[in-house]
PDB file of C-alpha atoms in Angstrom:
ATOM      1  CA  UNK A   1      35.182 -10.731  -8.472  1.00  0.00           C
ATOM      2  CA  UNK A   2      34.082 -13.648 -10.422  1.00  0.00           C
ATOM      3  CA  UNK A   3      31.645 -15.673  -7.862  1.00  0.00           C
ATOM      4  CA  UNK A   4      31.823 -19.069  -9.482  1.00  0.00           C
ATOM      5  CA  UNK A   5      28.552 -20.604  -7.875  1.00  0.00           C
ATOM      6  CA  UNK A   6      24.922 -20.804  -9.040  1.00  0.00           C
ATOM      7  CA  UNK A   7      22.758 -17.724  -9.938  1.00  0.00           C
ATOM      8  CA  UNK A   8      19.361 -18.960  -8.101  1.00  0.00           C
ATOM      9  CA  UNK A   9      15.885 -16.934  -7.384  1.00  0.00           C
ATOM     10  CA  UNK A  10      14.324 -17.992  -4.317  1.00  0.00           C
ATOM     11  CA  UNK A  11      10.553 -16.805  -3.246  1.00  0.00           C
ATOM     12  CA  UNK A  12       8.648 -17.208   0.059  1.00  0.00           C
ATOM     13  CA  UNK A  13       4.604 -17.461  -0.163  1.00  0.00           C
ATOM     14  CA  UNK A  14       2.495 -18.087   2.026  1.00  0.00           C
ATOM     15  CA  UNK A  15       4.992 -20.063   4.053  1.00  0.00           C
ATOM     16  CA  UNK A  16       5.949 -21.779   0.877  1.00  0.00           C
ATOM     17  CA  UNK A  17       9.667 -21.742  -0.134  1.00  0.00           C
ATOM     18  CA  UNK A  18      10.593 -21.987  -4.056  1.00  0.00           C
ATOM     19  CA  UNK A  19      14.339 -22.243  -4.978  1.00  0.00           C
ATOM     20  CA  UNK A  20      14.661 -22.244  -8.891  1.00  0.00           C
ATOM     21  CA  UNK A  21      17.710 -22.117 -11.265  1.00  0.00           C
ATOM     22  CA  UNK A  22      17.662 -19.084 -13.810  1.00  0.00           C
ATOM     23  CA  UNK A  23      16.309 -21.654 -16.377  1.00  0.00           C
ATOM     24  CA  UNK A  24      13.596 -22.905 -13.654  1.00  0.00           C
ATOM     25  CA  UNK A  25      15.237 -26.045 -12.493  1.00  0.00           C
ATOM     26  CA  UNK A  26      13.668 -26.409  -8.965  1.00  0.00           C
ATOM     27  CA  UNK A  27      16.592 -26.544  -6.529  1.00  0.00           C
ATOM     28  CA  UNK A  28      15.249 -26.527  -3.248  1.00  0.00           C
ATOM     29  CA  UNK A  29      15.497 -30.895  -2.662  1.00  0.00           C
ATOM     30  CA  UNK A  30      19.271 -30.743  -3.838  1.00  0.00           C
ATOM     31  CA  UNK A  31      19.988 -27.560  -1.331  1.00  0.00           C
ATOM     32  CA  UNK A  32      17.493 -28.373   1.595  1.00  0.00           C
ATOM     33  CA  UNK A  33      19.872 -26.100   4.224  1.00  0.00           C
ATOM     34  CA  UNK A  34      19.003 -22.828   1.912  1.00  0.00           C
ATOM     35  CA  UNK A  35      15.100 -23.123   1.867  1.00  0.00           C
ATOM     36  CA  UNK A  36      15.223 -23.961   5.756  1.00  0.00           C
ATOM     37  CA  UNK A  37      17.263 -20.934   6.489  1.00  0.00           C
ATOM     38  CA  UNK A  38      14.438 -19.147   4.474  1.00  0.00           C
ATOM     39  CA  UNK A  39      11.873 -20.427   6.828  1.00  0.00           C
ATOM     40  CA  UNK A  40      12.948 -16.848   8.608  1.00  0.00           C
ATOM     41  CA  UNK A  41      11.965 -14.431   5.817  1.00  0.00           C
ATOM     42  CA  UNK A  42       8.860 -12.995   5.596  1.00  0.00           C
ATOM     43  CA  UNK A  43       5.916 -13.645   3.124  1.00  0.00           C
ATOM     44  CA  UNK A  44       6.110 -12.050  -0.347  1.00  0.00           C
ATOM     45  CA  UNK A  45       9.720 -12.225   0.167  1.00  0.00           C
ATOM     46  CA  UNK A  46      12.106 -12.967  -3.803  1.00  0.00           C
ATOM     47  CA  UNK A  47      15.923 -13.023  -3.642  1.00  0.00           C
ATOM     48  CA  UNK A  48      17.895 -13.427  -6.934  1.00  0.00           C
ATOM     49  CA  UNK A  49      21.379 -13.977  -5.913  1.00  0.00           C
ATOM     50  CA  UNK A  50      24.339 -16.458  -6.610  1.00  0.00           C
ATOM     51  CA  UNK A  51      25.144 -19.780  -4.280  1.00  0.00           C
ATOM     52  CA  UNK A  52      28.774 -20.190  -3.712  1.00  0.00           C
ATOM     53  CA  UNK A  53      30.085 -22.162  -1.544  1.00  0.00           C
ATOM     54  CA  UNK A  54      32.817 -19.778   0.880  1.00  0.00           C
ATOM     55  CA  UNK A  55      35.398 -22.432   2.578  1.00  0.00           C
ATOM     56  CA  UNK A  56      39.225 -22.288   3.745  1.00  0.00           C
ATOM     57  CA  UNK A  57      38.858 -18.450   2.538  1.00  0.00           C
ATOM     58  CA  UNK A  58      38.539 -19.589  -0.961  1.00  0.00           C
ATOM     59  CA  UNK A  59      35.449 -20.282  -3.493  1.00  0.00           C
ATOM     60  CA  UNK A  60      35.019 -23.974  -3.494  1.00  0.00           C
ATOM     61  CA  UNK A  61      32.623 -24.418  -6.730  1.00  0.00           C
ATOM     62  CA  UNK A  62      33.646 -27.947  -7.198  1.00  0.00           C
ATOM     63  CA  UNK A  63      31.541 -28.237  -3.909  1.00  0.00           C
ATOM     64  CA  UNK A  64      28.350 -27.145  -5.741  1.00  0.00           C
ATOM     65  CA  UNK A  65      28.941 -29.187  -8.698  1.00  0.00           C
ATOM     66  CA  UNK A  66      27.749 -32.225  -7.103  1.00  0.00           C
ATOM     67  CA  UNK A  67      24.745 -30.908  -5.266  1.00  0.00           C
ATOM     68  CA  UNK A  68      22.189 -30.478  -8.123  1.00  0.00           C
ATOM     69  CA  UNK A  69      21.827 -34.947  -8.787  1.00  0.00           C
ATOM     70  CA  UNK A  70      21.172 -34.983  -4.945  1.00  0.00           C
ATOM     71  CA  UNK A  71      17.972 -35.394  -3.124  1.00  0.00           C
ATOM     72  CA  UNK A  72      16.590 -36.886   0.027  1.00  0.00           C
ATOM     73  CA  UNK A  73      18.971 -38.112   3.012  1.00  0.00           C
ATOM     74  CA  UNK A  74      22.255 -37.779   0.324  1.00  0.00           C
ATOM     75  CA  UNK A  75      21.478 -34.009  -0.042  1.00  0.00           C
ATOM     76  CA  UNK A  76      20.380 -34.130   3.785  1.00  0.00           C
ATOM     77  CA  UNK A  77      24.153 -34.896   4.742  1.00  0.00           C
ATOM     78  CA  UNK A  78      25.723 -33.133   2.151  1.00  0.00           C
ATOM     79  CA  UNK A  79      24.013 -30.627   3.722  1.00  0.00           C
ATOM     80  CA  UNK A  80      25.281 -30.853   7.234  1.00  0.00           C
ATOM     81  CA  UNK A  81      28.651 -31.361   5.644  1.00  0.00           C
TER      82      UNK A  81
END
């Protein structure tokens, strides 16, 4: 299966969460809901996996298009969305 999302690398240091793009691009402000549901892993912890968006049993990657030009309270209730 063909995800359609976002192939992202995530790390946990020292508390600290890093979300990056394959190319680097720093992720975490546009996608605040993914580093805070990090805030469980353990130190030392790197994930390289794809974001998709799962919704009405279908892969929604026009929802994700959007998300990378948001930051602040606008990715806050995109977010919650």
């Amino acid at each position: 299966m063909k995800w359609g999302g976002w192939r992202a690398l995530l790390s946990v240091d020292a508390g600290r969460t890093v979300l990056r793009s394959r190319k680097g691009t720093v992720l975490g402000p546009a996608l605040p809901e993914v580093c805070s549901a990090s805030a469980q892993l353990p130190d030392a912890t790197a994930l390289d996996g794809e974001l998709v968006v799962w919704e009405a049993g279908r892969l929604a990657f026009e929802r994700l298009q959007g998300r990378l030009q948001r930051r602040g309270a606008s990715a806050t209730r995109l977010a919650e969305r």
